[in-house]
């Protein structure tokens, strides 16, 4: 129904936003999986898995997050120029992604530090990724169901 | 919230599960093939891919079942171009994904066996990991899921 009233020029940023969000979800889940797997077992194997978690975070999660957030800003600027009459569900997106961006930065830094065998930051990485996953689920509920609209 | 809003939420949740699962499997698969890894390393990565399988399965069911319900609820026609194209792509992607899943499971089992038998470099494992036909099926299936996402946004013919 929305497609009937949505101008064609909004389709590309919306596609990039949804694509970025799904890539962010997948990359975050991968960081969590590699991070948890890197907490146990053979120490050399664990360090290798934690190194992979860093590269996935840095090489996939960060670009995907930027794509999601950049495209979101583009759509909001088109649909609610000047931020006027923004509905609550749009605000939920900002509430999740602003601390979410900070969480991603901290997580990637900790994942980089966790590449050292003696690092204590390794424990935090998969748990931060899990928190981000919960935040993403809240955001996709708000973005898709648009409660209150 | 209306029924339409709930249906849209569960449909989008299915898309997140499906594409998220594909991304997890894709990243771990790429990590396994970019370097000449030891069989035990390949087995470790393929062991993690198994967590993506239920996500992909749930995503496939939710996107199709709730998607068909949404077509009825939102007043679209089942014969509209973008809906028919999406269903065809969904069926082909699922079939290719099924073929790929069986191939990847066998590759994971081979890696586990080789890891136990000395963990030395294996031309057989390397050939399976870099089999161009298998990679085409695997990435073709994933790309079709992204194409369905595009159809859902652009809705050609509406």
CSV table of C-alpha atoms in Angstrom, one decimal:
chain,number,residue,atom,x,y,z
A,1,UNK,CA,0.0,0.0,0.0
A,2,UNK,CA,2.9,2.3,0.9
A,3,UNK,CA,4.4,1.6,-2.5
A,4,UNK,CA,1.3,3.3,-4.1
A,5,UNK,CA,2.1,6.6,-2.4
A,6,UNK,CA,5.9,6.4,-2.2
A,7,UNK,CA,7.7,8.4,-4.9
A,8,UNK,CA,10.0,6.3,-7.1
A,9,UNK,CA,13.0,8.4,-6.1
A,10,UNK,CA,12.7,7.0,-2.5
A,11,UNK,CA,13.1,3.4,-3.6
A,12,UNK,CA,16.9,3.3,-4.0
A,13,UNK,CA,17.7,4.8,-0.5
A,14,UNK,CA,15.0,2.5,1.0
A,15,UNK,CA,16.6,-0.5,-0.7
A,16,UNK,CA,20.1,0.5,0.5
A,17,UNK,CA,18.7,1.1,4.1
A,18,UNK,CA,17.0,-2.3,4.3
A,19,UNK,CA,20.0,-4.0,2.6
A,20,UNK,CA,22.4,-2.3,5.0
A,21,UNK,CA,20.2,-3.3,8.0
A,22,UNK,CA,20.1,-7.0,7.0
A,23,UNK,CA,23.9,-7.0,6.3
A,24,UNK,CA,24.4,-5.3,9.7
A,25,UNK,CA,22.3,-8.0,11.4
A,26,UNK,CA,24.2,-10.8,9.6
A,27,UNK,CA,27.6,-9.3,10.2
A,28,UNK,CA,26.8,-8.6,13.9
A,29,UNK,CA,25.6,-12.2,14.4
A,30,UNK,CA,28.9,-13.4,12.7
A,31,UNK,CA,31.0,-11.3,15.1
A,32,UNK,CA,29.0,-12.8,18.0
A,33,UNK,CA,29.5,-16.4,16.8
A,34,UNK,CA,33.2,-16.0,16.1
A,35,UNK,CA,33.6,-14.1,19.4
A,36,UNK,CA,31.9,-16.8,21.5
A,37,UNK,CA,33.8,-19.5,19.6
A,38,UNK,CA,37.0,-17.6,20.3
A,39,UNK,CA,36.6,-17.8,24.1
A,40,UNK,CA,37.2,-21.5,24.4
A,41,UNK,CA,39.2,-24.4,23.1
A,42,UNK,CA,42.8,-24.4,21.8
A,43,UNK,CA,44.4,-21.0,22.6
A,44,UNK,CA,45.9,-20.6,19.0
A,45,UNK,CA,42.5,-21.5,17.5
A,46,UNK,CA,40.8,-19.1,19.8
A,47,UNK,CA,43.1,-16.2,18.9
A,48,UNK,CA,42.6,-16.9,15.2
A,49,UNK,CA,38.8,-16.9,15.6
A,50,UNK,CA,38.9,-13.6,17.5
A,51,UNK,CA,41.1,-12.1,14.7
A,52,UNK,CA,38.4,-13.1,12.2
A,53,UNK,CA,35.8,-11.5,14.4
A,54,UNK,CA,37.8,-8.2,14.2
A,55,UNK,CA,38.0,-8.4,10.4
A,56,UNK,CA,34.3,-9.1,10.0
A,57,UNK,CA,33.5,-6.2,12.3
A,58,UNK,CA,35.9,-3.8,10.6
A,59,UNK,CA,35.4,-5.0,7.0
A,60,UNK,CA,31.7,-5.9,6.9
A,61,UNK,CA,29.8,-4.6,9.9
A,62,UNK,CA,31.2,-1.0,9.8
A,63,UNK,CA,30.4,-0.4,6.1
A,64,UNK,CA,27.0,-2.1,6.4
A,65,UNK,CA,26.2,0.1,9.4
A,66,UNK,CA,27.2,3.2,7.5
A,67,UNK,CA,25.1,2.2,4.5
A,68,UNK,CA,22.1,1.5,6.8
A,69,UNK,CA,22.4,4.8,8.7
A,70,UNK,CA,23.3,7.0,5.7
A,71,UNK,CA,20.4,5.7,3.6
A,72,UNK,CA,18.1,6.2,6.6
A,73,UNK,CA,19.1,9.9,6.9
A,74,UNK,CA,18.5,10.3,3.1
A,75,UNK,CA,14.9,8.9,3.4
A,76,UNK,CA,14.1,10.9,6.5
A,77,UNK,CA,15.3,14.1,4.7
A,78,UNK,CA,13.0,13.4,1.8
A,79,UNK,CA,10.0,12.3,3.8
A,80,UNK,CA,10.2,14.7,6.7
A,81,UNK,CA,12.3,17.7,5.5
A,82,UNK,CA,13.6,19.7,8.4
A,83,UNK,CA,12.6,16.9,10.9
A,84,UNK,CA,9.0,18.3,11.0
A,85,UNK,CA,6.2,15.9,12.2
A,86,UNK,CA,8.5,12.9,12.5
A,87,UNK,CA,6.5,9.9,13.8
A,88,UNK,CA,7.7,8.1,16.9
A,89,UNK,CA,8.9,5.0,15.1
A,90,UNK,CA,11.5,7.1,13.2
A,91,UNK,CA,12.8,8.3,16.6
A,92,UNK,CA,13.2,4.7,17.7
A,93,UNK,CA,15.6,4.2,14.7
A,94,UNK,CA,17.8,7.1,16.0
A,95,UNK,CA,17.6,5.9,19.6
A,96,UNK,CA,18.9,2.5,18.5
A,97,UNK,CA,21.5,3.5,15.9
A,98,UNK,CA,23.2,6.5,17.7
A,99,UNK,CA,24.3,4.4,20.7
A,100,UNK,CA,24.6,1.5,18.3
A,101,UNK,CA,27.3,3.4,16.3
A,102,UNK,CA,29.2,3.9,19.6
A,103,UNK,CA,28.7,0.2,20.4
A,104,UNK,CA,30.1,-0.8,17.0
A,105,UNK,CA,33.2,1.4,17.4
A,106,UNK,CA,33.9,0.1,20.9
A,107,UNK,CA,33.3,-3.5,19.8
A,108,UNK,CA,35.7,-3.2,16.8
A,109,UNK,CA,38.4,-1.6,19.0
A,110,UNK,CA,38.0,-4.4,21.6
A,111,UNK,CA,38.0,-7.0,18.9
A,112,UNK,CA,41.3,-5.6,17.6
A,113,UNK,CA,42.7,-5.8,21.1
A,114,UNK,CA,41.4,-9.3,21.5
A,115,UNK,CA,43.7,-10.5,18.8
A,116,UNK,CA,46.4,-10.7,21.5
A,117,UNK,CA,46.5,-14.1,23.4
A,118,UNK,CA,46.6,-12.3,26.7
A,119,UNK,CA,43.8,-9.8,26.0
A,120,UNK,CA,40.9,-9.6,28.5
A,121,UNK,CA,38.7,-7.7,26.1
A,122,UNK,CA,37.8,-10.9,24.2
A,123,UNK,CA,35.0,-11.7,26.6
A,124,UNK,CA,33.2,-8.3,25.9
A,125,UNK,CA,33.1,-8.6,22.1
A,126,UNK,CA,30.5,-11.3,21.6
A,127,UNK,CA,28.3,-9.9,24.4
A,128,UNK,CA,28.4,-6.4,22.9
A,129,UNK,CA,27.5,-7.9,19.5
A,130,UNK,CA,24.5,-9.7,21.3
A,131,UNK,CA,23.4,-6.4,22.8
A,132,UNK,CA,23.5,-4.8,19.3
A,133,UNK,CA,21.5,-7.6,17.9
A,134,UNK,CA,18.7,-6.9,20.5
A,135,UNK,CA,18.8,-3.2,19.6
A,136,UNK,CA,18.6,-4.1,15.8
A,137,UNK,CA,15.5,-6.3,16.5
A,138,UNK,CA,13.8,-3.4,18.4
A,139,UNK,CA,14.6,-1.1,15.4
A,140,UNK,CA,13.3,-3.4,12.8
A,141,UNK,CA,10.1,-3.9,14.8
A,142,UNK,CA,9.6,-0.1,14.9
A,143,UNK,CA,10.6,0.4,11.2
A,144,UNK,CA,8.3,-2.4,9.9
A,145,UNK,CA,5.3,-2.4,12.1
A,146,UNK,CA,5.4,1.4,12.6
A,147,UNK,CA,3.4,1.2,15.9
A,148,UNK,CA,1.3,4.3,16.6
A,149,UNK,CA,1.1,5.3,12.9
B,1,UNK,CA,-1.7,-2.3,15.9
B,2,UNK,CA,-3.6,-3.6,12.9
B,3,UNK,CA,-3.2,-7.1,11.4
B,4,UNK,CA,-1.4,-5.5,8.4
B,5,UNK,CA,1.2,-4.0,10.7
B,6,UNK,CA,1.8,-7.4,12.5
B,7,UNK,CA,2.0,-9.2,9.2
B,8,UNK,CA,4.5,-6.7,7.9
B,9,UNK,CA,6.6,-7.0,11.0
B,10,UNK,CA,6.8,-10.9,10.8
B,11,UNK,CA,7.4,-10.7,7.0
B,12,UNK,CA,10.3,-8.3,7.5
B,13,UNK,CA,11.6,-10.5,10.4
B,14,UNK,CA,11.6,-13.4,8.0
B,15,UNK,CA,13.7,-11.3,5.5
B,16,UNK,CA,16.2,-10.4,8.3
B,17,UNK,CA,16.5,-14.0,9.3
B,18,UNK,CA,16.9,-15.2,5.7
B,19,UNK,CA,19.4,-12.5,4.5
B,20,UNK,CA,21.1,-12.4,7.9
B,21,UNK,CA,21.6,-16.2,7.7
B,22,UNK,CA,22.9,-16.0,4.2
B,23,UNK,CA,25.3,-13.3,5.2
B,24,UNK,CA,26.6,-15.4,8.1
B,25,UNK,CA,27.1,-18.4,5.9
B,26,UNK,CA,28.6,-16.3,3.1
B,27,UNK,CA,31.2,-14.6,5.4
B,28,UNK,CA,32.3,-17.9,7.0
B,29,UNK,CA,32.5,-19.6,3.6
B,30,UNK,CA,34.6,-16.8,2.2
B,31,UNK,CA,36.8,-17.0,5.4
B,32,UNK,CA,37.3,-20.7,4.7
B,33,UNK,CA,38.3,-20.3,1.0
B,34,UNK,CA,40.4,-17.2,0.8
B,35,UNK,CA,43.5,-18.9,2.3
B,36,UNK,CA,44.8,-22.4,2.2
B,37,UNK,CA,43.5,-23.2,5.6
B,38,UNK,CA,44.1,-26.4,7.6
B,39,UNK,CA,41.2,-28.9,7.6
B,40,UNK,CA,40.7,-28.2,11.3
B,41,UNK,CA,40.2,-24.5,10.6
B,42,UNK,CA,37.8,-25.2,7.8
B,43,UNK,CA,35.9,-27.6,10.1
B,44,UNK,CA,35.7,-24.9,12.8
B,45,UNK,CA,34.3,-22.4,10.4
B,46,UNK,CA,31.8,-24.9,8.9
B,47,UNK,CA,30.8,-25.8,12.4
B,48,UNK,CA,29.7,-22.2,12.9
B,49,UNK,CA,27.8,-22.1,9.6
B,50,UNK,CA,25.4,-24.6,11.1
B,51,UNK,CA,24.0,-21.8,13.3
B,52,UNK,CA,22.9,-20.0,10.2
B,53,UNK,CA,20.9,-23.0,8.9
B,54,UNK,CA,17.8,-22.7,11.2
B,55,UNK,CA,17.9,-18.9,10.7
B,56,UNK,CA,17.7,-19.4,6.9
B,57,UNK,CA,15.0,-22.0,7.2
B,58,UNK,CA,12.8,-19.8,9.5
B,59,UNK,CA,13.4,-16.9,7.1
B,60,UNK,CA,12.3,-18.9,4.1
B,61,UNK,CA,9.0,-20.0,5.8
B,62,UNK,CA,8.2,-16.6,7.3
B,63,UNK,CA,8.9,-14.6,4.1
B,64,UNK,CA,6.7,-16.9,1.9
B,65,UNK,CA,3.8,-17.7,4.3
B,66,UNK,CA,3.4,-14.2,5.7
B,67,UNK,CA,4.2,-12.7,2.3
B,68,UNK,CA,1.3,-14.6,0.7
B,69,UNK,CA,-1.0,-13.6,3.6
B,70,UNK,CA,0.1,-10.0,3.1
B,71,UNK,CA,-0.8,-10.1,-0.6
B,72,UNK,CA,-4.3,-11.0,0.4
B,73,UNK,CA,-4.5,-8.6,3.3
B,74,UNK,CA,-3.1,-5.6,1.4
B,75,UNK,CA,-5.3,-6.1,-1.6
B,76,UNK,CA,-2.7,-7.0,-4.1
B,77,UNK,CA,-3.3,-9.7,-6.8
B,78,UNK,CA,-1.5,-13.0,-6.7
B,79,UNK,CA,-0.9,-12.7,-10.5
B,80,UNK,CA,0.9,-9.3,-10.3
B,81,UNK,CA,4.3,-9.3,-12.0
B,82,UNK,CA,6.4,-8.5,-9.0
B,83,UNK,CA,4.7,-11.1,-6.8
B,84,UNK,CA,5.0,-13.9,-9.4
B,85,UNK,CA,8.7,-12.9,-10.0
B,86,UNK,CA,9.4,-12.9,-6.2
B,87,UNK,CA,7.8,-16.4,-5.8
B,88,UNK,CA,9.7,-17.8,-8.8
B,89,UNK,CA,13.0,-16.4,-7.4
B,90,UNK,CA,12.1,-17.7,-3.9
B,91,UNK,CA,11.5,-21.3,-5.3
B,92,UNK,CA,14.7,-21.3,-7.4
B,93,UNK,CA,16.8,-19.8,-4.5
B,94,UNK,CA,15.4,-22.4,-2.1
B,95,UNK,CA,16.2,-25.3,-4.5
B,96,UNK,CA,19.7,-24.0,-5.1
B,97,UNK,CA,20.2,-23.4,-1.4
B,98,UNK,CA,19.1,-27.0,-0.7
B,99,UNK,CA,21.7,-28.4,-3.2
B,100,UNK,CA,24.3,-26.1,-1.7
B,101,UNK,CA,23.5,-27.1,1.8
B,102,UNK,CA,24.1,-30.8,1.1
B,103,UNK,CA,27.4,-30.0,-0.7
B,104,UNK,CA,28.6,-27.8,2.2
B,105,UNK,CA,27.6,-30.4,4.8
B,106,UNK,CA,29.7,-33.0,3.0
B,107,UNK,CA,32.6,-30.5,2.8
B,108,UNK,CA,32.4,-29.9,6.5
B,109,UNK,CA,32.4,-33.6,7.2
B,110,UNK,CA,35.5,-34.1,4.9
B,111,UNK,CA,37.3,-31.3,6.8
B,112,UNK,CA,36.4,-32.9,10.1
B,113,UNK,CA,37.7,-36.3,9.0
B,114,UNK,CA,41.0,-34.8,7.6
B,115,UNK,CA,41.5,-32.8,10.8
B,116,UNK,CA,41.4,-36.1,12.8
B,117,UNK,CA,43.7,-37.8,10.3
B,118,UNK,CA,46.7,-35.5,10.8
B,119,UNK,CA,45.3,-32.1,9.8
B,120,UNK,CA,47.6,-31.8,6.8
B,121,UNK,CA,47.0,-29.8,3.6
B,122,UNK,CA,44.4,-31.6,1.3
B,123,UNK,CA,44.1,-31.0,-2.4
B,124,UNK,CA,40.7,-32.7,-2.3
B,125,UNK,CA,39.4,-30.3,0.4
B,126,UNK,CA,40.8,-27.3,-1.4
B,127,UNK,CA,39.2,-28.4,-4.7
B,128,UNK,CA,35.8,-28.9,-3.0
B,129,UNK,CA,36.0,-25.4,-1.3
B,130,UNK,CA,36.9,-23.7,-4.6
B,131,UNK,CA,34.6,-25.7,-6.9
B,132,UNK,CA,33.4,-23.1,-9.3
B,133,UNK,CA,30.1,-24.8,-9.9
B,134,UNK,CA,29.3,-25.1,-6.2
B,135,UNK,CA,30.3,-21.5,-5.6
B,136,UNK,CA,28.0,-20.4,-8.5
B,137,UNK,CA,25.1,-22.3,-7.0
B,138,UNK,CA,25.9,-20.9,-3.5
B,139,UNK,CA,26.3,-17.3,-4.4
B,140,UNK,CA,23.6,-17.5,-7.1
B,141,UNK,CA,21.1,-18.6,-4.5
B,142,UNK,CA,22.2,-15.7,-2.1
B,143,UNK,CA,22.0,-13.1,-4.9
B,144,UNK,CA,18.4,-14.2,-5.7
B,145,UNK,CA,17.4,-13.5,-2.1
B,146,UNK,CA,18.8,-10.0,-2.5
B,147,UNK,CA,16.9,-9.7,-5.9
B,148,UNK,CA,13.6,-10.6,-4.1
B,149,UNK,CA,14.4,-7.8,-1.6
B,150,UNK,CA,14.7,-5.4,-4.6
B,151,UNK,CA,11.4,-6.6,-6.0
B,152,UNK,CA,9.7,-5.9,-2.6
B,153,UNK,CA,10.9,-2.3,-2.6
B,154,UNK,CA,10.4,-1.4,-6.3
B,155,UNK,CA,7.3,-3.5,-7.0
B,156,UNK,CA,7.6,-3.3,-10.8
B,157,UNK,CA,4.3,-3.2,-12.5
B,158,UNK,CA,2.4,-1.6,-9.6
